[in-house]
């Protein structure tokens, strides 16, 4: 295997790998980003629509409390759908495959896109609320399945770069929804249903294009046991007949998996050799959401307004922030293989921590010291830079890397559930925290970022350019079990949990 010639042909970036990455990321991850942010711009117009619709039905207007409640339900139904989507990840990717799941998932985007597009004509805000749940399910599935699919397709030396691409498309989705949501484009009485319905376009494209690309070779060999088909898929992806070393590695993993069996959710929580991997994904996913990224985006408009940006220009500054987010994620794609995952997490979380602390000081001195509003704006931008480099893209990539094939679906299910649950909680609770603590609400987030930095520093190992098996051995040491023992332990658990 040490043949350098072989090494060279294996790690190349091929056209087909590039195309499948684009199709999966644009078709799925892009929509997640788009739907996260799309509802921000037309919120006033849409709330007005809710009220008018209610008036047409009952001849009276809603009280402001009811309207606020209905609106926050419309917003938070999306992460709730994401949570539901995450819960069906494991059964779906095991049954239908990675690619199959992504294809089926498009239904959860096309149907709500049509419903949201027709909601105004139909005079029904219930259609919007329902659609937000369904499109959330779509995002919940894709935010887990795309990193898993691409992580399994990529050669180990490109796994990091390709693993960051889904996050890049999430940020592009956010940016595009901010641009289309400008008042001069689609944030208008007539435009908002179209703005909401556009999410169906990437789904239709993916339905048309993805069938031409191969399923994950690891899935074909390990779950489906079809060696010939797996080799064919791998040759197509690598654009080379020389795939022996990589097939060998998948085989090794397959042998190990045979002894381990497929790992259920319950077993994931009870297997000693997976303990720290599990704790790590829970900490990283909770850290990613509790670091306050959604709150910063949510609060950004107010911070800009206080800084003296004219009300009509706030939307352009928001687009600017979205563009910074995209640019930094592009940078992450290129430096993740250079600096490694751990370094990016450390830089990212500590930057966010500092930005939150300075932001708190700046917001509390806003009215007493001149120039403070500008410091606030700078903090928001620095925060976005920090988050885009580490906490946003890296956790999903790490899940792909620190779990083997048998435990990966269950691990993504846990990671995804934590991600969406925390997202839902932040969205629901932050408005109340903001009322209670005012400028000091960001202190909570800085503490979370600090804790995540400390955890990453002491526990998370560097995984760049290592095979899944090598990473497994590093964790065997951290879990205080030998590799052999790790396997025996899993085998023992497996036998005791399977009626023979």
Short mmCIF file of C-alpha atoms in Angstrom, two decimals:
data_model
loop_
_atom_site.label_atom_id
_atom_site.label_comp_id
_atom_site.label_asym_id
_atom_site.label_seq_id
_atom_site.Cartn_x
_atom_site.Cartn_y
_atom_site.Cartn_z
CA UNK A 1 0.00 0.00 0.00
CA UNK A 2 2.97 2.29 0.48
CA UNK A 3 3.36 2.62 -3.27
CA UNK A 4 3.60 6.38 -3.88
CA UNK A 5 2.32 6.07 -7.44
CA UNK A 6 -0.89 4.62 -6.03
CA UNK A 7 -1.12 7.38 -3.47
CA UNK A 8 -0.95 9.95 -6.24
CA UNK A 9 -3.78 8.56 -8.35
CA UNK A 10 -5.99 8.12 -5.32
CA UNK A 11 -6.25 11.52 -3.78
CA UNK A 12 -6.96 13.47 -6.93
CA UNK A 13 -9.86 15.85 -7.22
CA UNK A 14 -11.88 14.52 -10.17
CA UNK A 15 -14.58 16.22 -12.22
CA UNK A 16 -17.24 13.73 -11.15
CA UNK A 17 -16.41 14.21 -7.46
CA UNK A 18 -16.66 17.98 -7.98
CA UNK A 19 -20.00 17.70 -9.77
CA UNK A 20 -21.62 15.35 -7.25
CA UNK A 21 -20.47 17.69 -4.47
CA UNK A 22 -22.11 20.64 -6.23
CA UNK A 23 -25.35 18.80 -7.01
CA UNK A 24 -25.76 17.47 -3.46
CA UNK A 25 -24.74 20.73 -1.78
CA UNK A 26 -26.78 23.02 -4.06
CA UNK A 27 -29.79 20.70 -4.12
CA UNK A 28 -29.92 20.18 -0.36
CA UNK A 29 -27.63 22.32 1.82
CA UNK A 30 -28.41 25.50 -0.15
CA UNK A 31 -32.12 25.12 0.70
CA UNK A 32 -31.35 24.81 4.39
CA UNK A 33 -29.55 28.16 4.37
CA UNK A 34 -32.19 29.75 2.17
CA UNK A 35 -35.06 28.75 4.48
CA UNK A 36 -33.21 29.78 7.65
CA UNK A 37 -33.07 33.39 6.54
CA UNK A 38 -35.80 33.83 3.94
CA UNK A 39 -38.52 34.68 6.46
CA UNK A 40 -36.59 37.59 8.03
CA UNK A 41 -36.92 40.18 5.26
CA UNK A 42 -40.67 39.99 4.54
CA UNK A 43 -41.67 39.49 8.19
CA UNK A 44 -43.66 42.72 8.49
CA UNK A 45 -45.52 42.21 5.23
CA UNK A 46 -46.27 38.59 6.12
CA UNK A 47 -47.53 39.47 9.60
CA UNK A 48 -49.79 42.00 7.95
CA UNK A 49 -51.06 39.20 5.66
CA UNK A 50 -51.75 37.01 8.74
CA UNK A 51 -53.74 39.85 10.27
CA UNK A 52 -55.72 40.71 7.12
CA UNK A 53 -56.53 37.01 6.57
CA UNK A 54 -57.80 36.74 10.12
CA UNK A 55 -59.87 39.91 9.59
CA UNK A 56 -61.45 38.50 6.42
CA UNK A 57 -62.51 35.41 8.39
CA UNK A 58 -63.70 36.98 11.65
CA UNK A 59 -64.16 40.69 10.88
CA UNK A 60 -61.71 41.60 13.64
CA UNK A 61 -57.95 41.89 13.88
CA UNK A 62 -55.66 39.71 16.00
CA UNK A 63 -54.29 41.04 19.26
CA UNK A 64 -50.59 41.81 19.05
CA UNK A 65 -49.83 38.93 21.43
CA UNK A 66 -51.58 36.39 19.18
CA UNK A 67 -49.86 37.81 16.12
CA UNK A 68 -46.44 37.65 17.77
CA UNK A 69 -47.13 34.11 18.90
CA UNK A 70 -48.27 33.00 15.42
CA UNK A 71 -45.23 34.61 13.90
CA UNK A 72 -42.77 33.03 16.30
CA UNK A 73 -44.47 29.68 15.59
CA UNK A 74 -43.97 30.28 11.85
CA UNK A 75 -40.28 30.94 12.46
CA UNK A 76 -39.64 28.16 14.97
CA UNK A 77 -41.56 25.44 13.11
CA UNK A 78 -38.53 25.25 10.81
CA UNK A 79 -36.05 24.01 13.46
CA UNK A 80 -38.81 21.79 14.87
CA UNK A 81 -39.13 20.16 11.43
CA UNK A 82 -35.33 19.90 11.39
CA UNK A 83 -35.51 17.98 14.65
CA UNK A 84 -38.09 15.58 13.17
CA UNK A 85 -35.94 15.17 10.05
CA UNK A 86 -32.89 14.30 12.16
CA UNK A 87 -34.80 11.57 13.94
CA UNK A 88 -35.40 9.61 10.72
CA UNK A 89 -31.86 9.97 9.35
CA UNK A 90 -30.50 6.60 10.51
CA UNK A 91 -33.35 4.37 9.32
CA UNK A 92 -33.51 6.22 5.99
CA UNK A 93 -29.80 6.17 5.09
CA UNK A 94 -29.55 2.50 6.05
CA UNK A 95 -32.64 1.53 4.09
CA UNK A 96 -32.56 3.82 1.03
CA UNK A 97 -28.86 4.67 0.89
CA UNK A 98 -27.29 8.13 1.10
CA UNK A 99 -28.14 9.12 -2.44
CA UNK A 100 -31.60 7.53 -2.24
CA UNK A 101 -32.42 9.51 0.90
CA UNK A 102 -31.39 12.79 -0.78
CA UNK A 103 -33.63 12.01 -3.78
CA UNK A 104 -36.67 11.14 -1.61
CA UNK A 105 -35.96 14.23 0.50
CA UNK A 106 -36.74 16.54 -2.45
CA UNK A 107 -40.45 15.80 -1.98
CA UNK A 108 -40.20 17.58 1.40
CA UNK A 109 -39.05 20.67 -0.43
CA UNK A 110 -41.12 20.74 -3.60
CA UNK A 111 -44.49 20.25 -1.86
CA UNK A 112 -44.03 23.06 0.71
CA UNK A 113 -42.60 25.34 -1.99
CA UNK A 114 -45.86 24.96 -3.93
CA UNK A 115 -47.95 25.42 -0.76
CA UNK A 116 -46.08 28.58 0.31
CA UNK A 117 -46.30 29.96 -3.22
CA UNK A 118 -50.09 29.52 -3.20
CA UNK A 119 -50.68 30.59 0.42
CA UNK A 120 -51.56 34.19 -0.40
CA UNK A 121 -53.95 33.29 -3.19
CA UNK A 122 -55.56 30.66 -0.94
CA UNK A 123 -55.70 33.18 1.93
CA UNK A 124 -54.25 30.74 4.43
CA UNK A 125 -51.42 31.34 6.86
CA UNK A 126 -51.86 27.76 8.11
CA UNK A 127 -50.32 26.65 4.79
CA UNK A 128 -47.21 28.67 5.64
CA UNK A 129 -46.88 27.21 9.14
CA UNK A 130 -47.35 23.66 7.84
CA UNK A 131 -44.87 24.28 5.01
CA UNK A 132 -42.27 25.54 7.48
CA UNK A 133 -42.43 22.22 9.34
CA UNK A 134 -42.14 20.18 6.13
CA UNK A 135 -39.30 22.25 4.70
CA UNK A 136 -37.67 21.90 8.14
CA UNK A 137 -37.86 18.10 7.82
CA UNK A 138 -36.11 18.49 4.47
CA UNK A 139 -33.35 20.58 6.06
CA UNK A 140 -33.04 18.21 9.02
CA UNK A 141 -32.46 15.27 6.72
CA UNK A 142 -30.12 17.05 4.32
CA UNK A 143 -28.00 18.73 7.03
CA UNK A 144 -27.08 15.21 8.18
CA UNK A 145 -27.14 13.19 4.96
CA UNK A 146 -25.13 15.52 2.70
CA UNK A 147 -22.01 15.61 4.95
CA UNK A 148 -22.31 11.83 5.42
CA UNK A 149 -22.66 11.15 1.67
CA UNK A 150 -19.86 13.50 0.61
CA UNK A 151 -17.58 12.40 3.47
CA UNK A 152 -17.92 8.81 2.27
CA UNK A 153 -17.29 9.73 -1.38
CA UNK A 154 -14.20 11.86 -0.79
CA UNK A 155 -10.62 10.51 -0.64
CA UNK A 156 -9.09 11.06 2.80
CA UNK A 157 -6.85 13.97 1.76
CA UNK A 158 -9.84 15.92 0.36
CA UNK A 159 -12.40 14.89 2.97
CA UNK A 160 -12.03 18.09 4.96
CA UNK A 161 -12.32 20.45 2.00
CA UNK A 162 -15.28 18.57 0.56
CA UNK A 163 -16.85 18.22 4.01
CA UNK A 164 -16.94 22.03 4.37
CA UNK A 165 -18.73 22.52 1.03
CA UNK A 166 -22.24 21.77 2.43
CA UNK A 167 -21.72 24.53 5.02
CA UNK A 168 -20.50 26.83 2.22
CA UNK A 169 -23.76 26.25 0.36
CA UNK A 170 -25.76 26.88 3.52
CA UNK A 171 -24.11 30.32 3.76
CA UNK A 172 -24.69 30.91 0.02
CA UNK A 173 -28.36 30.02 0.61
CA UNK A 174 -28.54 32.60 3.40
CA UNK A 175 -26.91 35.23 1.19
CA UNK A 176 -29.17 34.55 -1.81
CA UNK A 177 -32.29 34.76 0.38
CA UNK A 178 -31.02 38.09 1.75
CA UNK A 179 -30.41 39.43 -1.76
CA UNK A 180 -33.77 38.25 -3.13
CA UNK A 181 -35.33 39.58 0.06
CA UNK A 182 -34.23 43.16 -0.64
CA UNK A 183 -37.24 45.49 -0.84
CA UNK A 184 -36.41 46.34 -4.42
CA UNK A 185 -36.58 42.67 -5.44
CA UNK A 186 -39.05 40.31 -3.73
CA UNK A 187 -39.93 41.77 -0.35
CA UNK A 188 -43.22 43.29 -1.42
CA UNK A 189 -46.95 42.57 -1.15
CA UNK A 190 -46.84 40.64 -4.43
CA UNK A 191 -43.33 39.23 -4.15
CA UNK A 192 -43.15 37.35 -0.85
CA UNK A 193 -44.99 34.16 -1.91
CA UNK A 194 -42.51 33.85 -4.81
CA UNK A 195 -39.61 34.49 -2.40
CA UNK A 196 -40.78 31.58 -0.23
CA UNK A 197 -41.51 29.28 -3.18
CA UNK A 198 -38.06 29.63 -4.80
CA UNK A 199 -36.76 26.93 -2.43
CA UNK A 200 -38.34 24.32 -4.73
CA UNK A 201 -36.00 25.10 -7.65
CA UNK A 202 -32.80 23.49 -6.25
CA UNK A 203 -34.89 20.43 -5.27
CA UNK A 204 -36.18 19.99 -8.83
CA UNK A 205 -32.63 20.34 -10.19
CA UNK A 206 -31.35 17.74 -7.74
CA UNK A 207 -34.14 15.31 -8.68
CA UNK A 208 -33.08 15.62 -12.32
CA UNK A 209 -29.29 15.45 -11.86
CA UNK A 210 -28.42 13.32 -8.83
CA UNK A 211 -29.58 9.98 -10.35
CA UNK A 212 -26.62 10.17 -12.75
CA UNK A 213 -24.09 10.02 -9.90
CA UNK A 214 -22.91 6.99 -7.91
CA UNK A 215 -24.14 5.94 -4.47
CA UNK A 216 -21.54 5.91 -1.66
CA UNK A 217 -19.13 2.99 -2.35
CA UNK A 218 -18.87 2.38 1.40
CA UNK A 219 -22.62 2.00 1.64
CA UNK A 220 -22.73 -0.37 -1.38
CA UNK A 221 -19.97 -2.59 0.01
CA UNK A 222 -20.58 -2.48 3.75
CA UNK A 223 -24.37 -2.26 3.95
CA UNK A 224 -25.34 -3.88 0.68
CA UNK A 225 -22.39 -6.30 0.40
CA UNK A 226 -22.00 -5.71 -3.34
CA UNK A 227 -18.24 -5.61 -4.04
CA UNK A 228 -18.49 -5.33 -7.83
CA UNK A 229 -20.87 -2.36 -7.75
CA UNK A 230 -18.80 -0.65 -5.04
CA UNK A 231 -15.60 -1.00 -7.10
CA UNK A 232 -17.40 0.39 -10.16
CA UNK A 233 -18.70 3.40 -8.19
CA UNK A 234 -15.24 4.05 -6.75
CA UNK A 235 -13.55 3.85 -10.18
CA UNK A 236 -16.10 6.32 -11.53
CA UNK A 237 -15.48 8.72 -8.62
CA UNK A 238 -11.69 8.49 -8.76
CA UNK A 239 -11.63 8.43 -12.57
CA UNK A 240 -9.03 5.67 -12.31
CA UNK A 241 -8.87 1.87 -12.37
CA UNK A 242 -6.38 1.91 -9.57
CA UNK A 243 -8.65 1.79 -6.54
CA UNK A 244 -7.21 -1.28 -4.80
CA UNK A 245 -5.77 0.50 -1.76
CA UNK A 246 -9.03 2.29 -1.09
CA UNK A 247 -11.12 -0.86 -1.61
CA UNK A 248 -8.73 -2.56 0.79
CA UNK A 249 -9.42 0.10 3.43
CA UNK A 250 -13.20 -0.22 2.97
CA UNK A 251 -12.80 -4.01 3.25
CA UNK A 252 -10.86 -3.65 6.49
CA UNK A 253 -13.57 -1.42 7.84
CA UNK A 254 -16.15 -3.94 6.61
CA UNK A 255 -14.45 -6.79 8.48
CA UNK A 256 -14.38 -4.72 11.63
CA UNK A 257 -18.01 -3.78 11.12
CA UNK A 258 -19.00 -7.42 10.69
CA UNK A 259 -17.71 -8.11 14.17
CA UNK A 260 -19.34 -4.92 15.48
CA UNK A 261 -22.66 -5.18 13.68
CA UNK A 262 -24.77 -2.11 13.03
CA UNK A 263 -24.95 0.15 16.02
CA UNK A 264 -28.33 1.24 17.25
CA UNK A 265 -28.97 4.47 19.08
CA UNK A 266 -29.13 2.73 22.44
CA UNK A 267 -25.90 0.88 21.76
CA UNK A 268 -24.18 4.10 20.75
CA UNK A 269 -24.84 5.43 24.26
CA UNK A 270 -23.70 2.27 26.06
CA UNK A 271 -20.55 1.27 24.13
CA UNK A 272 -17.45 2.27 26.06
CA UNK A 273 -15.26 2.45 22.95
CA UNK A 274 -17.54 5.17 21.50
CA UNK A 275 -17.97 7.22 24.68
CA UNK A 276 -15.78 10.25 23.95
CA UNK A 277 -16.78 10.40 20.30
CA UNK A 278 -20.40 10.70 21.44
CA UNK A 279 -19.66 13.32 24.11
CA UNK A 280 -17.62 15.26 21.54
CA UNK A 281 -20.38 15.53 18.95
CA UNK A 282 -22.90 16.55 21.60
CA UNK A 283 -20.55 19.27 22.91
CA UNK A 284 -19.64 20.52 19.40
CA UNK A 285 -23.21 20.61 18.11
CA UNK A 286 -24.55 22.26 21.26
CA UNK A 287 -21.58 24.66 21.19
CA UNK A 288 -22.29 25.51 17.56
CA UNK A 289 -25.87 26.57 18.36
CA UNK A 290 -25.42 27.94 21.90
CA UNK A 291 -22.52 30.08 20.72
CA UNK A 292 -25.35 32.40 19.70
CA UNK A 293 -24.90 32.49 15.94
CA UNK A 294 -28.66 32.66 15.28
CA UNK A 295 -29.09 35.31 17.94
CA UNK A 296 -26.32 37.40 16.36
CA UNK A 297 -28.00 37.22 12.96
CA UNK A 298 -31.34 37.91 14.60
CA UNK A 299 -29.99 40.86 16.56
CA UNK A 300 -27.77 42.23 13.80
CA UNK A 301 -30.42 44.51 12.30
CA UNK A 302 -31.01 46.23 15.64
CA UNK A 303 -27.28 46.62 16.26
CA UNK A 304 -26.83 48.22 12.83
CA UNK A 305 -29.78 50.52 13.38
CA UNK A 306 -28.40 51.65 16.73
CA UNK A 307 -25.06 52.27 15.06
CA UNK A 308 -26.79 54.86 12.96
CA UNK A 309 -27.33 52.91 9.74
CA UNK A 310 -30.41 54.33 8.02
CA UNK A 311 -33.44 52.03 8.33
CA UNK A 312 -33.60 51.47 4.60
CA UNK A 313 -29.88 50.67 4.39
CA UNK A 314 -29.88 48.03 7.14
CA UNK A 315 -30.91 45.41 4.56
CA UNK A 316 -27.76 46.13 2.51
CA UNK A 317 -25.50 45.85 5.56
CA UNK A 318 -27.21 42.52 6.34
CA UNK A 319 -26.42 41.33 2.82
CA UNK A 320 -22.83 42.48 3.43
CA UNK A 321 -22.66 40.35 6.57
CA UNK A 322 -24.05 37.40 4.60
CA UNK A 323 -21.33 37.92 1.99
CA UNK A 324 -18.61 37.94 4.69
CA UNK A 325 -20.05 34.65 5.93
CA UNK A 326 -19.75 33.09 2.45
CA UNK A 327 -16.20 34.39 1.88
CA UNK A 328 -14.95 33.07 5.21
CA UNK A 329 -16.48 29.66 4.56
CA UNK A 330 -14.73 29.57 1.16
CA UNK A 331 -11.52 30.30 3.07
CA UNK A 332 -12.32 27.43 5.46
CA UNK A 333 -12.61 25.02 2.48
CA UNK A 334 -9.00 25.84 1.58
CA UNK A 335 -7.44 25.98 5.03
CA UNK A 336 -9.16 23.01 6.69
CA UNK A 337 -6.60 20.61 5.16
CA UNK A 338 -3.77 23.02 5.89
CA UNK A 339 -4.37 24.00 9.52
CA UNK A 340 -6.53 21.00 10.44
CA UNK A 341 -9.94 20.73 12.06
CA UNK A 342 -8.91 21.26 15.65
CA UNK A 343 -7.08 24.50 14.92
CA UNK A 344 -10.08 25.95 13.06
CA UNK A 345 -12.42 25.06 15.93
CA UNK A 346 -10.06 26.70 18.43
CA UNK A 347 -9.63 29.87 16.35
CA UNK A 348 -13.38 30.02 15.64
CA UNK A 349 -14.75 29.49 19.13
CA UNK A 350 -12.21 31.80 20.79
CA UNK A 351 -12.89 34.56 18.21
CA UNK A 352 -16.63 34.27 18.88
CA UNK A 353 -16.01 34.34 22.63
CA UNK A 354 -13.98 37.59 22.42
CA UNK A 355 -16.44 39.18 19.99
CA UNK A 356 -19.35 38.46 22.38
CA UNK A 357 -17.50 39.96 25.36
CA UNK A 358 -16.54 43.15 23.49
CA UNK A 359 -20.04 43.35 21.99
CA UNK A 360 -21.56 43.25 25.49
CA UNK A 361 -19.28 46.09 26.66
CA UNK A 362 -19.98 48.11 23.51
CA UNK A 363 -23.76 47.66 23.78
CA UNK A 364 -23.82 48.68 27.43
CA UNK A 365 -21.74 51.82 26.71
CA UNK A 366 -23.62 52.54 23.48
CA UNK A 367 -25.36 55.68 24.72
CA UNK A 368 -22.60 57.07 26.93
CA UNK A 369 -19.49 56.78 24.75
CA UNK A 370 -19.09 58.02 21.22
CA UNK A 371 -17.99 55.55 18.59
CA UNK A 372 -19.34 52.54 20.50
CA UNK A 373 -22.01 51.70 17.90
CA UNK A 374 -19.21 51.19 15.35
CA UNK A 375 -17.45 48.84 17.74
CA UNK A 376 -20.70 46.84 17.95
CA UNK A 377 -20.90 46.54 14.17
CA UNK A 378 -17.24 45.46 14.02
CA UNK A 379 -17.95 42.82 16.70
CA UNK A 380 -20.84 41.37 14.71
CA UNK A 381 -18.62 41.06 11.64
CA UNK A 382 -15.70 39.58 13.60
CA UNK A 383 -18.11 37.13 15.22
CA UNK A 384 -19.45 36.05 11.81
CA UNK A 385 -15.87 35.55 10.59
CA UNK A 386 -15.01 33.41 13.61
CA UNK A 387 -18.12 31.27 13.36
CA UNK A 388 -17.76 30.72 9.62
CA UNK A 389 -14.20 29.43 9.99
CA UNK A 390 -14.79 26.83 12.70
CA UNK A 391 -18.00 26.26 14.65
CA UNK A 392 -20.25 26.36 11.56
CA UNK A 393 -18.55 23.95 9.14
CA UNK A 394 -16.39 21.66 11.28
CA UNK A 395 -18.77 19.74 13.63
CA UNK A 396 -20.65 17.89 10.84
CA UNK A 397 -17.31 17.05 9.21
CA UNK A 398 -15.99 15.69 12.51
CA UNK A 399 -19.01 13.38 12.94
CA UNK A 400 -18.24 11.83 9.54
CA UNK A 401 -14.62 11.34 10.57
CA UNK A 402 -14.74 10.02 14.13
CA UNK A 403 -17.37 7.32 13.60
CA UNK A 404 -17.06 4.20 11.47
CA UNK A 405 -19.68 3.10 8.97
CA UNK A 406 -21.79 1.09 11.44
CA UNK A 407 -22.16 3.84 14.03
CA UNK A 408 -22.17 6.84 11.67
CA UNK A 409 -25.95 6.97 10.96
CA UNK A 410 -26.78 6.79 14.68
CA UNK A 411 -24.10 9.40 15.41
CA UNK A 412 -25.52 11.79 12.81
CA UNK A 413 -28.93 11.22 14.34
CA UNK A 414 -27.63 12.30 17.76
CA UNK A 415 -25.61 15.22 16.33
CA UNK A 416 -28.52 16.37 14.17
CA UNK A 417 -31.00 16.13 17.01
CA UNK A 418 -28.76 18.15 19.33
CA UNK A 419 -28.17 20.73 16.55
CA UNK A 420 -31.86 21.28 15.80
CA UNK A 421 -33.05 21.03 19.39
CA UNK A 422 -30.57 23.72 20.49
CA UNK A 423 -31.46 25.80 17.43
CA UNK A 424 -35.15 25.56 18.38
CA UNK A 425 -34.45 26.45 22.03
CA UNK A 426 -32.30 29.49 21.14
CA UNK A 427 -34.97 30.73 18.70
CA UNK A 428 -37.68 30.34 21.29
CA UNK A 429 -35.88 31.63 24.39
CA UNK A 430 -33.58 34.34 23.03
CA UNK A 431 -36.32 37.00 22.61
CA UNK A 432 -37.14 36.59 26.33
CA UNK A 433 -33.48 36.62 27.41
CA UNK A 434 -33.06 39.78 25.35
CA UNK A 435 -35.93 41.48 27.16
CA UNK A 436 -34.60 40.37 30.54
CA UNK A 437 -30.87 40.94 30.13
CA UNK A 438 -30.70 43.47 27.29
CA UNK A 439 -27.10 43.98 26.15
CA UNK A 440 -25.85 41.45 28.70
CA UNK A 441 -27.52 38.53 26.90
CA UNK A 442 -24.36 37.96 24.87
CA UNK A 443 -22.41 37.14 28.06
CA UNK A 444 -24.20 33.77 28.10
CA UNK A 445 -22.96 33.06 24.59
CA UNK A 446 -19.39 34.07 25.39
CA UNK A 447 -19.38 31.56 28.27
CA UNK A 448 -20.64 28.83 25.92
CA UNK A 449 -17.92 29.65 23.37
CA UNK A 450 -15.28 29.62 26.09
CA UNK A 451 -16.39 26.17 27.32
CA UNK A 452 -16.39 24.81 23.76
CA UNK A 453 -12.84 26.17 23.23
CA UNK A 454 -11.57 24.46 26.39
CA UNK A 455 -13.22 21.14 25.49
CA UNK A 456 -11.82 21.21 21.95
CA UNK A 457 -8.33 21.97 23.23
CA UNK A 458 -8.19 19.08 25.69
CA UNK A 459 -10.29 16.37 24.04
CA UNK A 460 -10.73 16.68 20.27
CA UNK A 461 -7.88 15.01 18.35
CA UNK A 462 -6.64 16.26 14.95
CA UNK A 463 -8.20 14.11 12.22
CA UNK A 464 -6.87 15.61 9.00
CA UNK A 465 -5.50 13.21 6.33
CA UNK A 466 -6.11 10.14 8.51
CA UNK A 467 -8.15 7.11 7.48
CA UNK A 468 -11.31 6.31 9.43
CA UNK A 469 -9.45 3.34 10.96
CA UNK A 470 -6.55 5.51 12.20
CA UNK A 471 -8.97 7.98 13.79
CA UNK A 472 -10.71 5.05 15.47
CA UNK A 473 -7.39 4.01 17.02
CA UNK A 474 -6.77 7.51 18.42
CA UNK A 475 -10.16 7.39 20.13
CA UNK A 476 -9.51 3.88 21.43
CA UNK A 477 -6.66 5.47 23.45
CA UNK A 478 -8.85 8.35 24.65
CA UNK A 479 -11.59 5.90 25.65
CA UNK A 480 -8.99 3.87 27.48
CA UNK A 481 -9.72 0.70 25.54
CA UNK A 482 -7.27 -1.11 23.28
CA UNK A 483 -8.34 -1.50 19.63
CA UNK A 484 -8.82 -5.22 20.09
CA UNK A 485 -10.66 -4.71 23.32
CA UNK A 486 -12.79 -2.03 21.65
CA UNK A 487 -13.83 -4.56 19.05
CA UNK A 488 -14.39 -7.31 21.61
CA UNK A 489 -16.43 -4.95 23.74
CA UNK A 490 -18.60 -4.01 20.75
CA UNK A 491 -18.83 -7.66 19.74
CA UNK A 492 -19.86 -8.69 23.24
CA UNK A 493 -22.49 -5.94 23.38
CA UNK A 494 -23.63 -6.92 19.90
CA UNK A 495 -24.01 -10.60 20.75
CA UNK A 496 -25.82 -9.88 23.95
CA UNK A 497 -28.22 -7.55 22.14
CA UNK A 498 -28.96 -9.90 19.24
CA UNK A 499 -31.09 -12.97 19.84
CA UNK A 500 -29.09 -15.81 18.30
#
